[in-house]
GROMACS .gro file of C-alpha atoms in nm:
model
  284
    1MET     CA    1   2.037   5.402   5.207
    2ASP     CA    2   2.030   5.642   5.512
    3LEU     CA    3   2.170   5.962   5.643
    4SER     CA    4   2.303   6.058   5.951
    5CYS     CA    5   2.496   6.355   6.085
    6VAL     CA    6   2.775   6.425   6.355
    7VAL     CA    7   2.733   6.723   6.502
    8LEU     CA    8   3.067   6.833   6.681
    9ASN     CA    9   3.154   6.850   7.042
   10ASP     CA   10   3.215   7.227   7.013
   11LEU     CA   11   2.814   7.319   7.029
   12HIS     CA   12   2.729   7.464   7.374
   13PRO     CA   13   2.472   7.189   7.526
   14HIS     CA   14   2.156   7.386   7.459
   15ALA     CA   15   2.301   7.471   7.106
   16PHE     CA   16   2.354   7.108   7.048
   17ALA     CA   17   2.035   7.019   7.180
   18ASP     CA   18   1.881   7.290   6.915
   19THR     CA   19   2.084   7.131   6.625
   20ALA     CA   20   1.992   6.776   6.698
   21ARG     CA   21   1.617   6.922   6.687
   22ALA     CA   22   1.694   7.036   6.365
   23ALA     CA   23   1.862   6.725   6.202
   24GLU     CA   24   1.564   6.515   6.312
   25ASP     CA   25   1.316   6.736   6.169
   26ALA     CA   26   1.548   6.773   5.839
   27GLY     CA   27   1.445   6.368   5.858
   28VAL     CA   28   1.818   6.260   5.947
   29ARG     CA   29   1.862   5.861   6.141
   30THR     CA   30   2.091   5.950   6.389
   31VAL     CA   31   2.275   6.217   6.537
   32PHE     CA   32   2.611   6.151   6.670
   33SER     CA   33   2.887   6.295   6.887
   34TYR     CA   34   3.235   6.245   6.900
   35ASP     CA   35   3.355   6.064   7.229
   36HIS     CA   36   3.675   6.240   7.313
   37LEU     CA   37   3.834   6.464   7.575
   38SER     CA   38   3.937   6.654   7.274
   39TRP     CA   39   3.978   6.671   6.898
   40ARG     CA   40   4.231   6.771   6.666
   41ASP     CA   41   4.281   7.124   6.553
   42LEU     CA   42   3.971   7.251   6.793
   43ARG     CA   43   4.137   7.110   7.114
   44ASP     CA   44   4.230   7.498   7.272
   45GLY     CA   45   3.855   7.585   7.245
   46PRO     CA   46   3.502   7.441   7.417
   47TRP     CA   47   3.485   7.079   7.435
   48TYR     CA   48   3.193   6.933   7.561
   49ALA     CA   49   3.133   6.587   7.690
   50ALA     CA   50   2.923   6.353   7.481
   51VAL     CA   51   2.686   6.152   7.689
   52PRO     CA   52   2.551   6.463   7.864
   53LEU     CA   53   2.574   6.647   7.517
   54LEU     CA   54   2.311   6.324   7.396
   55ALA     CA   55   2.145   6.371   7.707
   56ALA     CA   56   2.006   6.745   7.567
   57ALA     CA   57   1.953   6.611   7.265
   58ALA     CA   58   1.756   6.331   7.374
   59THR     CA   59   1.487   6.628   7.547
   60ALA     CA   60   1.486   6.805   7.238
   61THR     CA   61   1.405   6.535   7.063
   62GLU     CA   62   1.134   6.268   6.977
   63ARG     CA   63   1.233   5.994   6.678
   64VAL     CA   64   1.613   6.059   6.572
   65ARG     CA   65   1.883   5.792   6.713
   66LEU     CA   66   2.153   5.927   6.941
   67GLY     CA   67   2.507   5.811   6.934
   68THR     CA   68   2.864   5.793   6.982
   69LEU     CA   69   3.104   5.770   6.697
   70VAL     CA   70   3.284   5.635   6.865
   71ALA     CA   71   3.352   5.568   7.242
   72SER     CA   72   3.649   5.378   7.288
   73PRO     CA   73   3.869   5.210   7.631
   74ASN     CA   74   4.117   5.478   7.621
   75TYR     CA   75   3.929   5.689   7.895
   76ARG     CA   76   3.630   5.470   7.970
   77HIS     CA   77   3.576   5.166   8.217
   78PRO     CA   78   3.288   4.954   8.041
   79VAL     CA   79   3.114   4.956   8.430
   80THR     CA   80   3.089   5.304   8.446
   81PHE     CA   81   2.995   5.386   8.085
   82ALA     CA   82   2.739   5.087   8.076
   83ALA     CA   83   2.542   5.261   8.357
   84GLU     CA   84   2.584   5.617   8.123
   85VAL     CA   85   2.429   5.414   7.827
   86MET     CA   86   2.164   5.288   8.013
   87THR     CA   87   2.067   5.613   8.168
   88LEU     CA   88   2.092   5.752   7.851
   89ASP     CA   89   1.890   5.501   7.639
   90GLN     CA   90   1.613   5.524   7.910
   91LEU     CA   91   1.595   5.892   7.890
   92CYS     CA   92   1.542   5.880   7.523
   93ASP     CA   93   1.336   5.583   7.522
   94GLY     CA   94   1.516   5.335   7.355
   95ARG     CA   95   1.722   5.539   7.105
   96VAL     CA   96   2.066   5.482   7.187
   97GLU     CA   97   2.312   5.361   6.836
   98LEU     CA   98   2.618   5.302   7.005
   99GLY     CA   99   2.921   5.352   6.820
  100VAL     CA  100   3.255   5.200   6.947
  101GLY     CA  101   3.588   5.153   6.839
  102ALA     CA  102   3.974   5.090   6.953
  103GLY     CA  103   4.083   5.401   6.987
  104THR     CA  104   4.393   5.614   6.845
  105SER     CA  105   4.708   5.660   7.014
  106ALA     CA  106   4.607   6.018   6.986
  107HIS     CA  107   4.555   6.301   7.289
  108ASP     CA  108   4.277   6.075   7.441
  109ALA     CA  109   4.488   5.782   7.485
  110SER     CA  110   4.762   5.957   7.687
  111VAL     CA  111   4.551   6.221   7.886
  112LEU     CA  112   4.534   5.979   8.186
  113GLY     CA  113   4.900   5.883   8.183
  114VAL     CA  114   4.862   5.478   8.076
  115PRO     CA  115   5.189   5.409   7.891
  116PRO     CA  116   5.138   5.379   7.507
  117LEU     CA  117   5.002   5.066   7.334
  118THR     CA  118   5.079   4.874   7.039
  119PRO     CA  119   4.780   4.861   6.793
  120ARG     CA  120   4.743   4.485   6.877
  121GLU     CA  121   4.702   4.562   7.250
  122ARG     CA  122   4.463   4.840   7.164
  123GLN     CA  123   4.238   4.564   6.984
  124ASP     CA  124   4.279   4.280   7.286
  125ARG     CA  125   4.199   4.575   7.509
  126PHE     CA  126   3.906   4.691   7.299
  127GLU     CA  127   3.742   4.368   7.238
  128GLU     CA  128   3.736   4.247   7.630
  129TRP     CA  129   3.631   4.636   7.684
  130THR     CA  130   3.305   4.546   7.399
  131LEU     CA  131   3.247   4.224   7.528
  132LEU     CA  132   3.216   4.315   7.872
  133LEU     CA  133   3.035   4.632   7.771
  134ARG     CA  134   2.801   4.428   7.559
  135THR     CA  135   2.682   4.164   7.911
  136LEU     CA  136   2.646   4.463   8.103
  137LEU     CA  137   2.400   4.608   7.838
  138SER     CA  138   2.246   4.261   7.862
  139GLN     CA  139   2.165   4.170   8.249
  140ARG     CA  140   2.089   4.285   8.591
  141VAL     CA  141   2.412   4.190   8.787
  142THR     CA  142   2.709   4.078   8.617
  143ASP     CA  143   3.042   3.933   8.783
  144GLU     CA  144   3.368   3.911   8.526
  145ARG     CA  145   3.748   3.954   8.555
  146GLY     CA  146   3.949   4.019   8.234
  147GLU     CA  147   4.277   4.095   8.179
  148HIS     CA  148   4.203   4.451   8.110
  149TYR     CA  149   3.872   4.487   8.348
  150THR     CA  150   3.691   4.354   8.607
  151ALA     CA  151   3.344   4.378   8.713
  152HIS     CA  152   3.268   4.243   9.060
  153ASP     CA  153   2.869   4.235   9.141
  154ALA     CA  154   2.807   4.541   8.919
  155ARG     CA  155   2.430   4.655   8.890
  156ASN     CA  156   2.289   4.764   8.570
  157VAL     CA  157   1.902   4.819   8.669
  158PRO     CA  158   1.693   4.867   8.506
  159GLY     CA  159   1.869   4.820   8.183
  160PRO     CA  160   1.796   4.975   7.877
  161VAL     CA  161   1.480   4.965   7.657
  162SER     CA  162   1.501   4.750   7.428
  163GLY     CA  163   1.916   4.657   7.408
  164VAL     CA  164   2.155   4.884   7.250
  165PRO     CA  165   2.249   4.800   6.891
  166LEU     CA  166   2.646   4.827   6.861
  167THR     CA  167   2.823   4.968   6.569
  168VAL     CA  168   3.185   4.891   6.531
  169ALA     CA  169   3.413   5.114   6.401
  170ALA     CA  170   3.715   4.887   6.221
  171ALA     CA  171   3.990   4.952   5.967
  172GLY     CA  172   4.240   4.619   5.972
  173PRO     CA  173   4.151   4.242   5.946
  174ARG     CA  174   4.121   4.155   6.297
  175GLY     CA  175   3.861   4.471   6.370
  176MET     CA  176   3.653   4.410   6.101
  177ARG     CA  177   3.645   4.017   6.183
  178PHE     CA  178   3.534   4.123   6.532
  179ALA     CA  179   3.269   4.389   6.388
  180ALA     CA  180   3.129   4.155   6.138
  181ARG     CA  181   3.107   3.870   6.454
  182LEU     CA  182   2.976   4.129   6.729
  183GLY     CA  183   2.843   4.463   6.545
  184GLN     CA  184   2.486   4.503   6.451
  185GLY     CA  185   2.673   4.788   6.234
  186TRP     CA  186   3.050   4.848   6.114
  187VAL     CA  187   3.144   5.195   6.003
  188THR     CA  188   3.444   5.289   5.863
  189TYR     CA  189   3.628   5.618   5.740
  190GLY     CA  190   3.721   5.491   5.412
  191GLU     CA  191   4.080   5.370   5.286
  192GLY     CA  192   4.340   5.662   5.310
  193GLU     CA  193   4.311   6.020   5.373
  194PRO     CA  194   4.072   6.306   5.151
  195ARG     CA  195   4.279   6.568   5.000
  196PRO     CA  196   4.106   6.928   4.868
  197GLN     CA  197   4.126   6.850   4.503
  198ASP     CA  198   3.982   6.516   4.505
  199GLY     CA  199   3.660   6.469   4.298
  200VAL     CA  200   3.353   6.251   4.329
  201GLU     CA  201   3.520   5.927   4.173
  202GLU     CA  202   3.857   5.964   4.455
  203ALA     CA  203   3.565   6.049   4.730
  204VAL     CA  204   3.425   5.673   4.614
  205GLU     CA  205   3.712   5.514   4.568
  206ARG     CA  206   3.787   5.564   4.919
  207PHE     CA  207   3.474   5.357   5.013
  208THR     CA  208   3.446   5.106   4.776
  209ALA     CA  209   3.770   4.855   4.882
  210PRO     CA  210   3.698   4.849   5.244
  211ILE     CA  211   3.362   4.757   5.216
  212ALA     CA  212   3.455   4.468   4.961
  213ARG     CA  213   3.671   4.315   5.216
  214PHE     CA  214   3.429   4.327   5.489
  215ALA     CA  215   3.133   4.167   5.269
  216ALA     CA  216   3.367   3.934   5.242
  217LEU     CA  217   3.356   3.846   5.609
  218GLU     CA  218   3.160   3.572   5.773
  219GLY     CA  219   2.849   3.732   5.933
  220ALA     CA  220   2.917   4.030   5.733
  221ASP     CA  221   2.590   4.035   5.549
  222ARG     CA  222   2.378   4.075   5.898
  223VAL     CA  223   2.589   4.403   5.944
  224ARG     CA  224   2.477   4.732   5.887
  225ARG     CA  225   2.748   4.919   5.688
  226VAL     CA  226   2.805   5.299   5.770
  227ALA     CA  227   3.027   5.570   5.501
  228LEU     CA  228   3.170   5.835   5.742
  229LEU     CA  229   3.211   6.121   5.542
  230GLY     CA  230   3.584   6.317   5.668
  231LEU     CA  231   3.513   6.675   5.825
  232ASP     CA  232   3.668   6.879   5.525
  233GLU     CA  233   3.554   6.578   5.257
  234ARG     CA  234   3.429   6.840   4.994
  235GLY     CA  235   3.479   6.616   4.691
  236ALA     CA  236   3.206   6.365   4.752
  237TYR     CA  237   2.946   6.702   4.794
  238ALA     CA  238   3.042   6.774   4.417
  239ASP     CA  239   2.798   6.574   4.251
  240TRP     CA  240   2.614   6.409   4.606
  241PRO     CA  241   2.354   6.201   4.373
  242ARG     CA  242   2.591   6.052   4.175
  243PHE     CA  243   2.840   5.966   4.545
  244ALA     CA  244   2.524   5.871   4.693
  245THR     CA  245   2.417   5.598   4.434
  246ALA     CA  246   2.783   5.489   4.415
  247LEU     CA  247   2.751   5.411   4.810
  248ALA     CA  248   2.478   5.214   4.743
  249GLU     CA  249   2.549   5.041   4.505
  250ALA     CA  250   2.870   4.950   4.657
  251GLY     CA  251   2.645   4.818   4.988
  252TYR     CA  252   2.628   5.049   5.192
  253ASP     CA  253   2.347   5.138   5.412
  254GLU     CA  254   2.412   5.425   5.535
  255VAL     CA  255   2.631   5.731   5.505
  256CYS     CA  256   2.726   5.981   5.799
  257VAL     CA  257   2.790   6.404   5.740
  258HIS     CA  258   2.947   6.642   5.921
  259TRP     CA  259   2.639   6.853   5.985
  260PRO     CA  260   2.669   7.239   5.850
  261ARG     CA  261   2.866   7.458   6.051
  262PRO     CA  262   2.920   7.862   6.064
  263ASP     CA  263   3.315   7.778   6.009
  264GLY     CA  264   3.203   7.584   5.674
  265ARG     CA  265   3.365   7.284   5.718
  266GLY     CA  266   3.135   6.970   5.694
  267LEU     CA  267   2.850   6.949   5.480
  268PRO     CA  268   2.818   7.262   5.290
  269SER     CA  269   2.509   7.477   5.422
  270GLY     CA  270   2.398   7.513   5.051
  271ALA     CA  271   2.454   7.117   4.983
  272LEU     CA  272   2.198   7.023   5.232
  273THR     CA  273   1.862   7.072   5.074
  274GLY     CA  274   2.017   6.867   4.788
  275VAL     CA  275   2.160   6.578   4.993
  276LEU     CA  276   1.819   6.564   5.190
  277GLN     CA  277   1.637   6.537   4.859
  278THR     CA  278   1.843   6.274   4.654
  279PRO     CA  279   1.639   5.957   4.575
  280GLY     CA  280   1.707   5.695   4.775
  281LEU     CA  281   1.771   5.807   5.083
  282THR     CA  282   1.534   5.757   5.357
  283ARG     CA  283   1.409   5.958   5.619
  284ASP     CA  284   1.217   5.802   5.952
   0.00000   0.00000   0.00000
């Protein structure tokens, strides 16, 4: 099972690049950045855009994959976003790992003044957005007109280095079916919210039910399965080898943690060495 990490966007681009290099040296598979305009209780502090941060990381690293977790239609048009993704992929020599999702109804959904959407409307929009994004990243010229998005003589030249894999975030039945059909990867935050008093058993339980539902879907057997731990999910680290083994036995291919932070949230810095040395974790 692989280990990846999220590095939060409140780091200055220079510090983000340094952290990505440290993560690469530690052997993680992918460094992810949250593709939001602001995020939760960090909204009032510094928050930098995902793609420029990943571009800074691209110039500071050589092997680690780089990606969004996750980009959504909340404030992105597929034509302009495809151009950014292609440029980033060229910059890092084909190391982009693009996480995408329908987006929530939080601040990113309203910042451009778009009327609120129902969950069904968000999923409709997301599927059209993702299909057009995939098309734009796979050919030089695109002409398409949909309900939400139009691409007229949209150029994407020279295109990605070797194709950009899509990791689709999905929790509900329809979203999971879409991920199994379209994605090269599927990512889940688990079921329910982690609580401070949760232990390893509760942490494992959050992730076993979603993967059982996903694994039953047609096409899911070819999709990489990723478990994303919450920023404050301490229970999973209490006995990390047992937690990681349980996820692997459940069918996960990758676990993604939040890189250690000065505020003490995310992966505890004291646990980093133990996590990286867990038997069964592969490193590039």
